Amino acid sequence: MKAAQFEHHEPTTVEEAVSLIESLDEPTILAGGQSLVPMMRFRLARPETVVDLNGIDELDYLQEADGYLKLGALARHADVEESSLIDRQYGSFADTAPLVADPQIRNRGTVVGSIAQSDPKGDWGTVLLAHEGEVVAHGPGGERTIPADEFFLLPYDNTLAEDELITEVRVPTSGDDEGSAYHKLKRKVGDYAMAGSAARVVLDGGRITDATVALTAVDITNVSVPDAADHLEGERPSGDLFKQAGELAAEHANPESDEHGSAEYKRNMVRVLTQRALADATERASNDGPAARYGTDQMAVGD
Amino acid sequence: MSDAEDFRPGELVGTSVQRREDPHLLSGEAEYTDDIQHGDGVHLALCRSQYGHARIEDVDPSDALGLDGVVAVYTAADVEASDAPGILRADDSDRPVPAHPLLAGETATYQGQPVAAVVAEDRYTARDAAERVDISYERLPAVVDPDAALETDAPAIHDGAPDNVAFEWDTGDEDAAEAALDAADRVVEVEVPINRVMPTAMEPRAAVATADGSDLSLALTTQNPHQMRSDAAETLGVPEDRIDVRAPDVGGGFGGKLQPYPGYLLTAWTALQLERPVKWTATRSEDLQSMIHSREHDVAAQVGVSDAGDIEGLRLDTVAPVGGYLVAGGSTVPKNLGLMANGQYAIPGAYVHTTGVFTNTAPLSAYRGAGRPEATYVIERLVYEVAGELGLDPVEFRRRNYVGSFPYETGLGRTYDSGDYGKTLDTALGHVDYEEFRERQERLREEGRYLGIGVSAYVEACGVGPGIGEAGSVELTPSGTVVVKAGTAEIGTGHRTGYTQIVAAELGVPIENVEVIEGDTATMEEGTGTFGSRAMPVAGSAVRESAERVREQAREIAAHHLEASVDDVAAGDGEFHIRGAPDRSLTLTEVAELADAGDVPAGVDPDLAAESQYDPPNYTFPFGTHVALVEVEPDTGEIEIDRYVAVDDVGTQINPTIVEGQIHGGIVQGIGQALYEETTYDDNGTLVSGSLQDYALPRAGHVPELEWDSTVTECPHNPLGVKGVGEAGAIAAPPAIVNAVADALEPFDIGGLEMPLTPERIWRAVQDS
């Protein structure tokens, strides 16, 4: 370890964790530690106290209950990757999990931790937005839920209060006529997204009755694209329709140039990735044919 | 001496026995430098320049010294006040070379250059204290691009080199090249940039030093302990015979562990100051910032060709950065580009001019291939582009210009020993079915799919010589164990297995009976090191000669006891017997026991041991053909490698599985160079790609299944016929990939391609076409 010194607390219940967080001075919360620990090793983060959630067994779950798919704060990326609940209906979850970092990190890192980190390059915030999910927080005043589209504020900042702990994220249970997908472009296997797009569609009688599109790494937070959703709703799926939605998503994106890619390139990739995600989501919702019939090919993204 | 009844060495040489290194490494028994513990040891941490170019105004250690557990803080002034000259080894140049100090005194010329050294009781305190050393800088204008550094108004990095030129050098016949270009039907001009990459071994740099009076013992993760001993002697002012250097298990080198890094020698120097064991282990960030970088070149090429497709003239003007200082290998690598620039082709008039330039970046030196990847990239990109200009198939264009007879004097300073370039080309093209691919490519283009095929036909130079020898000794002990020692160091390359096979074959003993010791100046007085794919061709030849001498000595002893003349005694499988009477025999162990008892004929040394120096008469010249098949997605610029076929001729193969493994590893690093890796600095000389989150090393998911085949054209000038294989994959791969992408995008009429071929660069090339 190359970190500076810190104090380590390991509560075993949510109640204990919440009271620790309330009583300690600016505690940092550790779940999977896959963002926090590297930052501590680089000494970019120097928390004085760390509250480690890994002893709280009640937070270790991934389940369908009460009309939701629920992920507890200790559900690892690998749990999503391996879960039998994650199938066509939660296609964007199935797409995302294996694209997060590498197997070692997926075995340790958590979905909730990624959302709490609120890095606009993180994948799970986009999936949460696409599924119109919620964040469940516990604080001294008890439990509250925050809708995904009210959660993210700025890079690494969200509407969680200082003394609150995210115990769960959840998305509404997906029906047979619903499909979602996530496509991501990255510099190399295991990287953060250069750009990413999640799409979710609900089909009824050959028409799209509900749709969402959300984006990764092209704005100050993960963002959803209401214009694209509006454009899709009520329409019959087609390659042209997806292309138009992709263009709307590209217009909506607000990427910045960095060492991994220019804003112009990222914007164009939002267009391509959104088309691909919509084609896959629609295929999964309709359950009757390859995505290629919607006019985009299936070349693997990234790897 | 050998005849029909002698043991056949071929039975072991050429066999894929399992690597003897692996059980030790895989079971956690390995001892890396950082694993070495001394009860009373202290830890070194370095304070490094934050800036690419700065005057050091003041170093205030008081805050650091106030921390509990801090033993000492040293600056350049402390080194100057000691007996140590304190200057690091550098390459020769045609002009004065600026001195490279252990610690920067007045000026830091690259980000990461050590400015102060902190020693503390534990490594955590050392690091905490290093942060508290207060260094005041006056920032100076920096220059990181070598072409910009040559501009007349560029900031001068060293007072002694106002033009920032570190060296100038040329090779070949300039007049002949110019005449050939003038007379050619057509001259094609191409700019070939090569990206800067970082050799990244699993194990970062580490050193442990103990000092007893002026006796110094160093454990280093290094490829060349004997050279490190000389460097420590030179830089620290300690007589060489008072110094031992050993390389414990080494987790990869790739050329990055050939340098006398300040961290290594400061570990030694602080141990001498404190008379306590000192350990230093670099972080990954420190390695990326201040280990050597490599490959970066700007090459302007002119190729003169006849209309029929014969290459008649070649002129290269290359500009290579050397970084903040010229270090060992800093000029050798760019020179190697020039020396191998004609590749597999016979070019009547060839000339290369090279300018080495100081820049405010980490120093550059050797990385797997050391100039040959650069040479191969340049000539293979040129061949592809020139064939395109002439409207010729790039494969036929190559074949037409191949060197056909050997030895071949290139005109650029090398004499190729042996080769059969058409053979690896034909084998490789056979594996991919070239004609069928071209048809499929045509067909799929109509569907909007873009497939490409790229060929890299390489020849490289291994086992530097003459003049750089290697030592190898063999001793048959009374227990029957054979102890082999070599002046190389095992860095993951598997040559312990190779030496074992060579010696076991010569002596006819089971491989279990052979023990190999390397990488330790205390057990092997002479040595050179592991680099340039030289272990098997050079050290292997020395080891083989020693084994042969021990065998013949044992034969004499056996003959004496069998009461026969030496000529009548055959060397069998671990025994000697009288020809035609196999039951009248003595085992090698029996001979060893007799020798140990002194029961030997007059005039024969009872010590069954021999040490040989092998000085190669020339380099060896392995060659081969690599072919990449790719598909490019023009919408995103993504590249998929569909197939990668490598056919290599590295001479005799001692262990084909190790050969294949070396090729695989090299290809992966070559794919990294072609598609992912890029070391970037901002204009101030701050490293942008400073972590493995920012620097894109290839991972398993980036590597296609590698299909490998080989031909064997023996090296004619060493006793094993071996040419060396450590670097070939990294040398061959980049142009195979880049030519394949260029071929895939041929319908778009794109301009030049610049490695790494990131999706954005490809997308942009398509957009701009």
PDB file of N, CA, C and O in Angstrom, chain A residues 1-4 38 42-43 46 101-102 185 187-191 259-262 264-265 268-269 272 276 297 299-303, chain B residues 124 127-128 131 283 285 631 633 635-636 638 640 675-676 688 691-697 699 701-702 756 758-760 763-764:
ATOM      1  N   MET A   1       0.838  -1.216   0.000  1.00  0.00           N
ATOM      2  CA  MET A   1       0.000   0.000   0.000  1.00  0.00           C
ATOM      3  C   MET A   1       0.865   1.255   0.000  1.00  0.00           C
ATOM      4  O   MET A   1       1.876   1.315   0.661  1.00  0.00           O
ATOM      5  N   LYS A   2       0.377   2.235  -0.737  1.00  0.00           N
ATOM      6  CA  LYS A   2       1.126   3.473  -0.820  1.00  0.00           C
ATOM      7  C   LYS A   2       0.272   4.626  -0.326  1.00  0.00           C
ATOM      8  O   LYS A   2       0.581   5.781  -0.532  1.00  0.00           O
ATOM      9  N   ALA A   3      -0.865   4.300   0.315  1.00  0.00           N
ATOM     10  CA  ALA A   3      -1.792   5.334   0.778  1.00  0.00           C
ATOM     11  C   ALA A   3      -1.227   6.031   2.017  1.00  0.00           C
ATOM     12  O   ALA A   3      -0.383   5.484   2.717  1.00  0.00           O
ATOM     13  N   ALA A   4      -1.746   7.246   2.256  1.00  0.00           N
ATOM     14  CA  ALA A   4      -1.439   7.911   3.520  1.00  0.00           C
ATOM     15  C   ALA A   4      -2.245   7.210   4.622  1.00  0.00           C
ATOM     16  O   ALA A   4      -3.121   6.404   4.345  1.00  0.00           O
ATOM     17  N   PRO A  38      -7.508   3.037  -5.647  1.00  0.00           N
ATOM     18  CA  PRO A  38      -6.460   3.601  -6.518  1.00  0.00           C
ATOM     19  C   PRO A  38      -6.195   5.080  -6.247  1.00  0.00           C
ATOM     20  O   PRO A  38      -5.042   5.515  -6.258  1.00  0.00           O
ATOM     21  N   PHE A  42      -2.632   6.681  -5.233  1.00  0.00           N
ATOM     22  CA  PHE A  42      -1.991   7.831  -5.886  1.00  0.00           C
ATOM     23  C   PHE A  42      -1.920   9.036  -4.940  1.00  0.00           C
ATOM     24  O   PHE A  42      -1.379  10.066  -5.292  1.00  0.00           O
ATOM     25  N   ARG A  43      -2.536   8.895  -3.781  1.00  0.00           N
ATOM     26  CA  ARG A  43      -2.654   9.962  -2.785  1.00  0.00           C
ATOM     27  C   ARG A  43      -3.436  11.164  -3.316  1.00  0.00           C
ATOM     28  O   ARG A  43      -3.247  12.289  -2.865  1.00  0.00           O
ATOM     29  N   ARG A  46      -7.201  11.407   0.314  1.00  0.00           N
ATOM     30  CA  ARG A  46      -6.553  11.190   1.602  1.00  0.00           C
ATOM     31  C   ARG A  46      -7.594  11.244   2.709  1.00  0.00           C
ATOM     32  O   ARG A  46      -7.569  12.146   3.538  1.00  0.00           O
ATOM     33  N   ALA A 101     -14.479  -2.491 -16.649  1.00  0.00           N
ATOM     34  CA  ALA A 101     -13.094  -2.804 -16.256  1.00  0.00           C
ATOM     35  C   ALA A 101     -12.700  -4.235 -16.618  1.00  0.00           C
ATOM     36  O   ALA A 101     -12.976  -4.695 -17.713  1.00  0.00           O
ATOM     37  N   ASP A 102     -12.057  -4.929 -15.706  1.00  0.00           N
ATOM     38  CA  ASP A 102     -11.589  -6.292 -15.980  1.00  0.00           C
ATOM     39  C   ASP A 102     -12.096  -7.232 -14.887  1.00  0.00           C
ATOM     40  O   ASP A 102     -12.669  -6.776 -13.897  1.00  0.00           O
ATOM     41  N   LEU A 185     -17.967   2.607 -26.394  1.00  0.00           N
ATOM     42  CA  LEU A 185     -16.706   2.662 -27.137  1.00  0.00           C
ATOM     43  C   LEU A 185     -15.617   3.052 -26.155  1.00  0.00           C
ATOM     44  O   LEU A 185     -15.774   4.002 -25.395  1.00  0.00           O
ATOM     45  N   ARG A 187     -11.163   3.054 -25.263  1.00  0.00           N
ATOM     46  CA  ARG A 187      -9.829   3.086 -25.844  1.00  0.00           C
ATOM     47  C   ARG A 187      -9.217   1.699 -25.842  1.00  0.00           C
ATOM     48  O   ARG A 187      -8.481   1.318 -26.719  1.00  0.00           O
ATOM     49  N   LYS A 188      -9.484   0.938 -24.786  1.00  0.00           N
ATOM     50  CA  LYS A 188      -8.948  -0.408 -24.722  1.00  0.00           C
ATOM     51  C   LYS A 188      -9.843  -1.252 -23.836  1.00  0.00           C
ATOM     52  O   LYS A 188     -10.654  -0.707 -23.082  1.00  0.00           O
ATOM     53  N   VAL A 189      -9.693  -2.545 -23.914  1.00  0.00           N
ATOM     54  CA  VAL A 189     -10.467  -3.445 -23.069  1.00  0.00           C
ATOM     55  C   VAL A 189     -10.303  -3.007 -21.616  1.00  0.00           C
ATOM     56  O   VAL A 189      -9.194  -2.741 -21.160  1.00  0.00           O
ATOM     57  N   GLY A 190     -11.426  -2.894 -20.903  1.00  0.00           N
ATOM     58  CA  GLY A 190     -11.337  -2.591 -19.481  1.00  0.00           C
ATOM     59  C   GLY A 190     -11.359  -1.111 -19.166  1.00  0.00           C
ATOM     60  O   GLY A 190     -11.347  -0.731 -18.010  1.00  0.00           O
ATOM     61  N   ASP A 191     -11.372  -0.270 -20.186  1.00  0.00           N
ATOM     62  CA  ASP A 191     -11.336   1.170 -19.923  1.00  0.00           C
ATOM     63  C   ASP A 191     -12.712   1.729 -19.593  1.00  0.00           C
ATOM     64  O   ASP A 191     -13.728   1.122 -19.870  1.00  0.00           O
ATOM     65  N   GLU A 259      -7.591  13.477 -23.858  1.00  0.00           N
ATOM     66  CA  GLU A 259      -6.523  12.701 -24.490  1.00  0.00           C
ATOM     67  C   GLU A 259      -7.051  11.423 -25.150  1.00  0.00           C
ATOM     68  O   GLU A 259      -6.359  10.793 -25.939  1.00  0.00           O
ATOM     69  N   HIS A 260      -8.298  11.044 -24.833  1.00  0.00           N
ATOM     70  CA  HIS A 260      -8.828   9.817 -25.429  1.00  0.00           C
ATOM     71  C   HIS A 260      -9.632  10.070 -26.699  1.00  0.00           C
ATOM     72  O   HIS A 260      -9.909   9.139 -27.445  1.00  0.00           O
ATOM     73  N   GLY A 261     -10.030  11.294 -26.919  1.00  0.00           N
ATOM     74  CA  GLY A 261     -10.789  11.535 -28.140  1.00  0.00           C
ATOM     75  C   GLY A 261     -11.301  12.961 -28.208  1.00  0.00           C
ATOM     76  O   GLY A 261     -11.467  13.627 -27.183  1.00  0.00           O
ATOM     77  N   SER A 262     -11.569  13.427 -29.425  1.00  0.00           N
ATOM     78  CA  SER A 262     -12.056  14.790 -29.609  1.00  0.00           C
ATOM     79  C   SER A 262     -13.567  14.821 -29.403  1.00  0.00           C
ATOM     80  O   SER A 262     -14.257  13.802 -29.514  1.00  0.00           O
ATOM     81  N   GLU A 264     -15.698  16.133 -31.346  1.00  0.00           N
ATOM     82  CA  GLU A 264     -16.349  15.829 -32.621  1.00  0.00           C
ATOM     83  C   GLU A 264     -16.502  14.316 -32.798  1.00  0.00           C
ATOM     84  O   GLU A 264     -17.556  13.814 -33.192  1.00  0.00           O
ATOM     85  N   TYR A 265     -15.441  13.595 -32.495  1.00  0.00           N
ATOM     86  CA  TYR A 265     -15.493  12.144 -32.639  1.00  0.00           C
ATOM     87  C   TYR A 265     -16.504  11.548 -31.672  1.00  0.00           C
ATOM     88  O   TYR A 265     -17.334  10.719 -32.050  1.00  0.00           O
ATOM     89  N   ASN A 268     -20.033  12.017 -32.782  1.00  0.00           N
ATOM     90  CA  ASN A 268     -20.379  11.087 -33.861  1.00  0.00           C
ATOM     91  C   ASN A 268     -20.567   9.667 -33.349  1.00  0.00           C
ATOM     92  O   ASN A 268     -21.390   8.918 -33.855  1.00  0.00           O
ATOM     93  N   MET A 269     -19.764   9.308 -32.358  1.00  0.00           N
ATOM     94  CA  MET A 269     -19.897   7.952 -31.827  1.00  0.00           C
ATOM     95  C   MET A 269     -21.208   7.797 -31.050  1.00  0.00           C
ATOM     96  O   MET A 269     -21.800   6.732 -31.052  1.00  0.00           O
ATOM     97  N   VAL A 272     -23.660   6.717 -33.591  1.00  0.00           N
ATOM     98  CA  VAL A 272     -23.522   5.317 -34.014  1.00  0.00           C
ATOM     99  C   VAL A 272     -23.928   4.364 -32.887  1.00  0.00           C
ATOM    100  O   VAL A 272     -24.660   3.389 -33.104  1.00  0.00           O
ATOM    101  N   ARG A 276     -26.997   1.558 -32.593  1.00  0.00           N
ATOM    102  CA  ARG A 276     -26.740   0.148 -32.294  1.00  0.00           C
ATOM    103  C   ARG A 276     -27.522  -0.307 -31.064  1.00  0.00           C
ATOM    104  O   ARG A 276     -28.072  -1.409 -31.031  1.00  0.00           O
ATOM    105  N   ASP A 297     -25.233  -3.024 -38.346  1.00  0.00           N
ATOM    106  CA  ASP A 297     -24.602  -4.335 -38.255  1.00  0.00           C
ATOM    107  C   ASP A 297     -24.227  -4.616 -36.812  1.00  0.00           C
ATOM    108  O   ASP A 297     -24.439  -3.821 -35.911  1.00  0.00           O
ATOM    109  N   MET A 299     -21.154  -5.511 -35.536  1.00  0.00           N
ATOM    110  CA  MET A 299     -19.740  -5.595 -35.216  1.00  0.00           C
ATOM    111  C   MET A 299     -19.529  -5.248 -33.737  1.00  0.00           C
ATOM    112  O   MET A 299     -20.086  -4.307 -33.216  1.00  0.00           O
ATOM    113  N   ALA A 300     -18.711  -6.063 -33.096  1.00  0.00           N
ATOM    114  CA  ALA A 300     -18.487  -5.886 -31.663  1.00  0.00           C
ATOM    115  C   ALA A 300     -17.894  -4.514 -31.399  1.00  0.00           C
ATOM    116  O   ALA A 300     -17.031  -4.039 -32.123  1.00  0.00           O
ATOM    117  N   VAL A 301     -18.345  -3.885 -30.365  1.00  0.00           N
ATOM    118  CA  VAL A 301     -17.801  -2.584 -29.981  1.00  0.00           C
ATOM    119  C   VAL A 301     -16.642  -2.814 -29.015  1.00  0.00           C
ATOM    120  O   VAL A 301     -16.779  -3.539 -28.048  1.00  0.00           O
ATOM    121  N   GLY A 302     -15.551  -2.218 -29.313  1.00  0.00           N
ATOM    122  CA  GLY A 302     -14.416  -2.266 -28.375  1.00  0.00           C
ATOM    123  C   GLY A 302     -13.628  -3.549 -28.443  1.00  0.00           C
ATOM    124  O   GLY A 302     -12.454  -3.554 -28.725  1.00  0.00           O
ATOM    125  N   ASP A 303     -14.257  -4.645 -28.176  1.00  0.00           N
ATOM    126  CA  ASP A 303     -13.505  -5.890 -28.226  1.00  0.00           C
ATOM    127  C   ASP A 303     -14.351  -6.947 -28.895  1.00  0.00           C
ATOM    128  O   ASP A 303     -14.174  -8.087 -28.767  1.00  0.00           O
TER     129      ASP A 303
ATOM    130  N   TYR B 124       6.669   3.614   4.250  1.00  0.00           N
ATOM    131  CA  TYR B 124       5.574   4.578   4.334  1.00  0.00           C
ATOM    132  C   TYR B 124       6.110   5.941   4.769  1.00  0.00           C
ATOM    133  O   TYR B 124       5.780   6.969   4.199  1.00  0.00           O
ATOM    134  N   ARG B 127       7.992   7.665   2.041  1.00  0.00           N
ATOM    135  CA  ARG B 127       7.135   8.323   1.053  1.00  0.00           C
ATOM    136  C   ARG B 127       6.493   9.584   1.629  1.00  0.00           C
ATOM    137  O   ARG B 127       6.403  10.609   0.953  1.00  0.00           O
ATOM    138  N   ASP B 128       6.042   9.491   2.875  1.00  0.00           N
ATOM    139  CA  ASP B 128       5.476  10.690   3.522  1.00  0.00           C
ATOM    140  C   ASP B 128       6.525  11.806   3.569  1.00  0.00           C
ATOM    141  O   ASP B 128       6.222  12.973   3.296  1.00  0.00           O
ATOM    142  N   GLU B 131       7.288  13.657   0.303  1.00  0.00           N
ATOM    143  CA  GLU B 131       6.299  14.700  -0.010  1.00  0.00           C
ATOM    144  C   GLU B 131       6.606  15.995   0.741  1.00  0.00           C
ATOM    145  O   GLU B 131       6.149  17.062   0.337  1.00  0.00           O
ATOM    146  N   THR B 283       7.399   2.946  -7.724  1.00  0.00           N
ATOM    147  CA  THR B 283       5.974   2.746  -8.005  1.00  0.00           C
ATOM    148  C   THR B 283       5.806   2.662  -9.525  1.00  0.00           C
ATOM    149  O   THR B 283       6.698   3.033 -10.287  1.00  0.00           O
ATOM    150  N   SER B 285       3.902   4.526 -11.235  1.00  0.00           N
ATOM    151  CA  SER B 285       3.937   5.906 -11.753  1.00  0.00           C
ATOM    152  C   SER B 285       5.374   6.361 -11.964  1.00  0.00           C
ATOM    153  O   SER B 285       5.686   7.017 -12.965  1.00  0.00           O
ATOM    154  N   GLU B 631     -10.385  -6.302 -40.181  1.00  0.00           N
ATOM    155  CA  GLU B 631     -11.579  -5.656 -40.713  1.00  0.00           C
ATOM    156  C   GLU B 631     -11.709  -4.307 -40.024  1.00  0.00           C
ATOM    157  O   GLU B 631     -11.546  -4.203 -38.804  1.00  0.00           O
ATOM    158  N   GLU B 633     -14.040  -0.896 -39.336  1.00  0.00           N
ATOM    159  CA  GLU B 633     -15.415  -0.380 -39.312  1.00  0.00           C
ATOM    160  C   GLU B 633     -15.346   1.121 -39.561  1.00  0.00           C
ATOM    161  O   GLU B 633     -14.964   1.882 -38.666  1.00  0.00           O
ATOM    162  N   ASP B 635     -17.490   3.449 -39.775  1.00  0.00           N
ATOM    163  CA  ASP B 635     -18.384   4.306 -38.979  1.00  0.00           C
ATOM    164  C   ASP B 635     -17.753   4.743 -37.668  1.00  0.00           C
ATOM    165  O   ASP B 635     -18.062   5.815 -37.151  1.00  0.00           O
ATOM    166  N   THR B 636     -16.943   3.886 -37.084  1.00  0.00           N
ATOM    167  CA  THR B 636     -16.359   4.195 -35.772  1.00  0.00           C
ATOM    168  C   THR B 636     -14.836   4.228 -35.800  1.00  0.00           C
ATOM    169  O   THR B 636     -14.219   4.732 -34.871  1.00  0.00           O
ATOM    170  N   GLU B 638     -13.102   1.489 -35.671  1.00  0.00           N
ATOM    171  CA  GLU B 638     -12.612   0.321 -34.930  1.00  0.00           C
ATOM    172  C   GLU B 638     -11.941  -0.683 -35.865  1.00  0.00           C
ATOM    173  O   GLU B 638     -12.347  -0.837 -37.017  1.00  0.00           O
ATOM    174  N   GLU B 640     -10.636  -4.686 -36.120  1.00  0.00           N
ATOM    175  CA  GLU B 640     -10.689  -6.042 -35.579  1.00  0.00           C
ATOM    176  C   GLU B 640      -9.597  -6.848 -36.292  1.00  0.00           C
ATOM    177  O   GLU B 640      -9.535  -6.848 -37.519  1.00  0.00           O
ATOM    178  N   LEU B 675      -1.636  -0.305 -32.274  1.00  0.00           N
ATOM    179  CA  LEU B 675      -3.042   0.057 -32.078  1.00  0.00           C
ATOM    180  C   LEU B 675      -3.335   0.835 -30.790  1.00  0.00           C
ATOM    181  O   LEU B 675      -4.353   1.517 -30.727  1.00  0.00           O
ATOM    182  N   TYR B 676      -2.520   0.688 -29.765  1.00  0.00           N
ATOM    183  CA  TYR B 676      -2.952   1.214 -28.464  1.00  0.00           C
ATOM    184  C   TYR B 676      -1.982   2.170 -27.787  1.00  0.00           C
ATOM    185  O   TYR B 676      -2.368   3.193 -27.253  1.00  0.00           O
ATOM    186  N   VAL B 688       1.463  13.042 -19.857  1.00  0.00           N
ATOM    187  CA  VAL B 688       0.004  12.910 -19.833  1.00  0.00           C
ATOM    188  C   VAL B 688      -0.385  11.442 -19.629  1.00  0.00           C
ATOM    189  O   VAL B 688      -1.294  11.121 -18.873  1.00  0.00           O
ATOM    190  N   SER B 691      -0.176   6.976 -16.124  1.00  0.00           N
ATOM    191  CA  SER B 691      -0.607   5.799 -15.350  1.00  0.00           C
ATOM    192  C   SER B 691      -1.133   4.770 -16.339  1.00  0.00           C
ATOM    193  O   SER B 691      -1.387   5.077 -17.503  1.00  0.00           O
ATOM    194  N   LEU B 692      -1.323   3.557 -15.857  1.00  0.00           N
ATOM    195  CA  LEU B 692      -1.842   2.526 -16.764  1.00  0.00           C
ATOM    196  C   LEU B 692      -3.341   2.705 -17.014  1.00  0.00           C
ATOM    197  O   LEU B 692      -3.923   1.964 -17.808  1.00  0.00           O
ATOM    198  N   GLN B 693      -3.958   3.688 -16.354  1.00  0.00           N
ATOM    199  CA  GLN B 693      -5.313   4.059 -16.764  1.00  0.00           C
ATOM    200  C   GLN B 693      -5.259   4.928 -18.008  1.00  0.00           C
ATOM    201  O   GLN B 693      -6.196   4.950 -18.795  1.00  0.00           O
ATOM    202  N   ASP B 694      -4.170   5.664 -18.147  1.00  0.00           N
ATOM    203  CA  ASP B 694      -4.048   6.597 -19.269  1.00  0.00           C
ATOM    204  C   ASP B 694      -3.262   5.996 -20.424  1.00  0.00           C
ATOM    205  O   ASP B 694      -3.439   6.391 -21.572  1.00  0.00           O
ATOM    206  N   TYR B 695      -2.372   5.092 -20.102  1.00  0.00           N
ATOM    207  CA  TYR B 695      -1.513   4.491 -21.125  1.00  0.00           C
ATOM    208  C   TYR B 695      -2.111   3.132 -21.477  1.00  0.00           C
ATOM    209  O   TYR B 695      -2.307   2.290 -20.594  1.00  0.00           O
ATOM    210  N   ALA B 696      -2.392   2.929 -22.751  1.00  0.00           N
ATOM    211  CA  ALA B 696      -3.174   1.761 -23.155  1.00  0.00           C
ATOM    212  C   ALA B 696      -2.277   0.574 -23.481  1.00  0.00           C
ATOM    213  O   ALA B 696      -1.933   0.332 -24.632  1.00  0.00           O
ATOM    214  N   LEU B 697      -1.895  -0.167 -22.452  1.00  0.00           N
ATOM    215  CA  LEU B 697      -1.186  -1.429 -22.701  1.00  0.00           C
ATOM    216  C   LEU B 697      -2.189  -2.435 -23.234  1.00  0.00           C
ATOM    217  O   LEU B 697      -3.305  -2.496 -22.741  1.00  0.00           O
ATOM    218  N   ARG B 699      -4.231  -5.823 -23.636  1.00  0.00           N
ATOM    219  CA  ARG B 699      -4.625  -6.874 -22.697  1.00  0.00           C
ATOM    220  C   ARG B 699      -5.041  -8.103 -23.490  1.00  0.00           C
ATOM    221  O   ARG B 699      -5.146  -8.060 -24.707  1.00  0.00           O
ATOM    222  N   GLY B 701      -7.745  -9.410 -24.084  1.00  0.00           N
ATOM    223  CA  GLY B 701      -8.883  -9.201 -24.967  1.00  0.00           C
ATOM    224  C   GLY B 701      -8.543  -8.506 -26.275  1.00  0.00           C
ATOM    225  O   GLY B 701      -9.358  -8.451 -27.190  1.00  0.00           O
ATOM    226  N   HIS B 702      -7.356  -7.958 -26.389  1.00  0.00           N
ATOM    227  CA  HIS B 702      -6.956  -7.278 -27.624  1.00  0.00           C
ATOM    228  C   HIS B 702      -6.210  -8.186 -28.576  1.00  0.00           C
ATOM    229  O   HIS B 702      -5.839  -7.765 -29.666  1.00  0.00           O
ATOM    230  N   PRO B 756      -0.382   5.154 -32.599  1.00  0.00           N
ATOM    231  CA  PRO B 756      -1.283   4.016 -32.680  1.00  0.00           C
ATOM    232  C   PRO B 756      -2.520   4.350 -33.516  1.00  0.00           C
ATOM    233  O   PRO B 756      -2.974   5.496 -33.509  1.00  0.00           O
ATOM    234  N   THR B 758      -5.664   4.637 -33.491  1.00  0.00           N
ATOM    235  CA  THR B 758      -6.838   4.706 -32.619  1.00  0.00           C
ATOM    236  C   THR B 758      -8.078   4.773 -33.496  1.00  0.00           C
ATOM    237  O   THR B 758      -8.021   5.227 -34.644  1.00  0.00           O
ATOM    238  N   PRO B 759      -9.212   4.348 -32.954  1.00  0.00           N
ATOM    239  CA  PRO B 759     -10.448   4.438 -33.741  1.00  0.00           C
ATOM    240  C   PRO B 759     -10.660   5.856 -34.274  1.00  0.00           C
ATOM    241  O   PRO B 759     -11.059   6.026 -35.426  1.00  0.00           O
ATOM    242  N   GLU B 760     -10.370   6.853 -33.444  1.00  0.00           N
ATOM    243  CA  GLU B 760     -10.610   8.218 -33.926  1.00  0.00           C
ATOM    244  C   GLU B 760      -9.728   8.557 -35.127  1.00  0.00           C
ATOM    245  O   GLU B 760     -10.174   9.196 -36.077  1.00  0.00           O
ATOM    246  N   TRP B 763     -11.246   6.809 -38.085  1.00  0.00           N
ATOM    247  CA  TRP B 763     -12.518   7.451 -38.447  1.00  0.00           C
ATOM    248  C   TRP B 763     -12.246   8.766 -39.170  1.00  0.00           C
ATOM    249  O   TRP B 763     -12.837   9.076 -40.194  1.00  0.00           O
ATOM    250  N   ARG B 764     -11.288   9.528 -38.624  1.00  0.00           N
ATOM    251  CA  ARG B 764     -10.961  10.822 -39.202  1.00  0.00           C
ATOM    252  C   ARG B 764     -10.347  10.671 -40.602  1.00  0.00           C
ATOM    253  O   ARG B 764     -10.678  11.424 -41.518  1.00  0.00           O
TER     254      ARG B 764
END
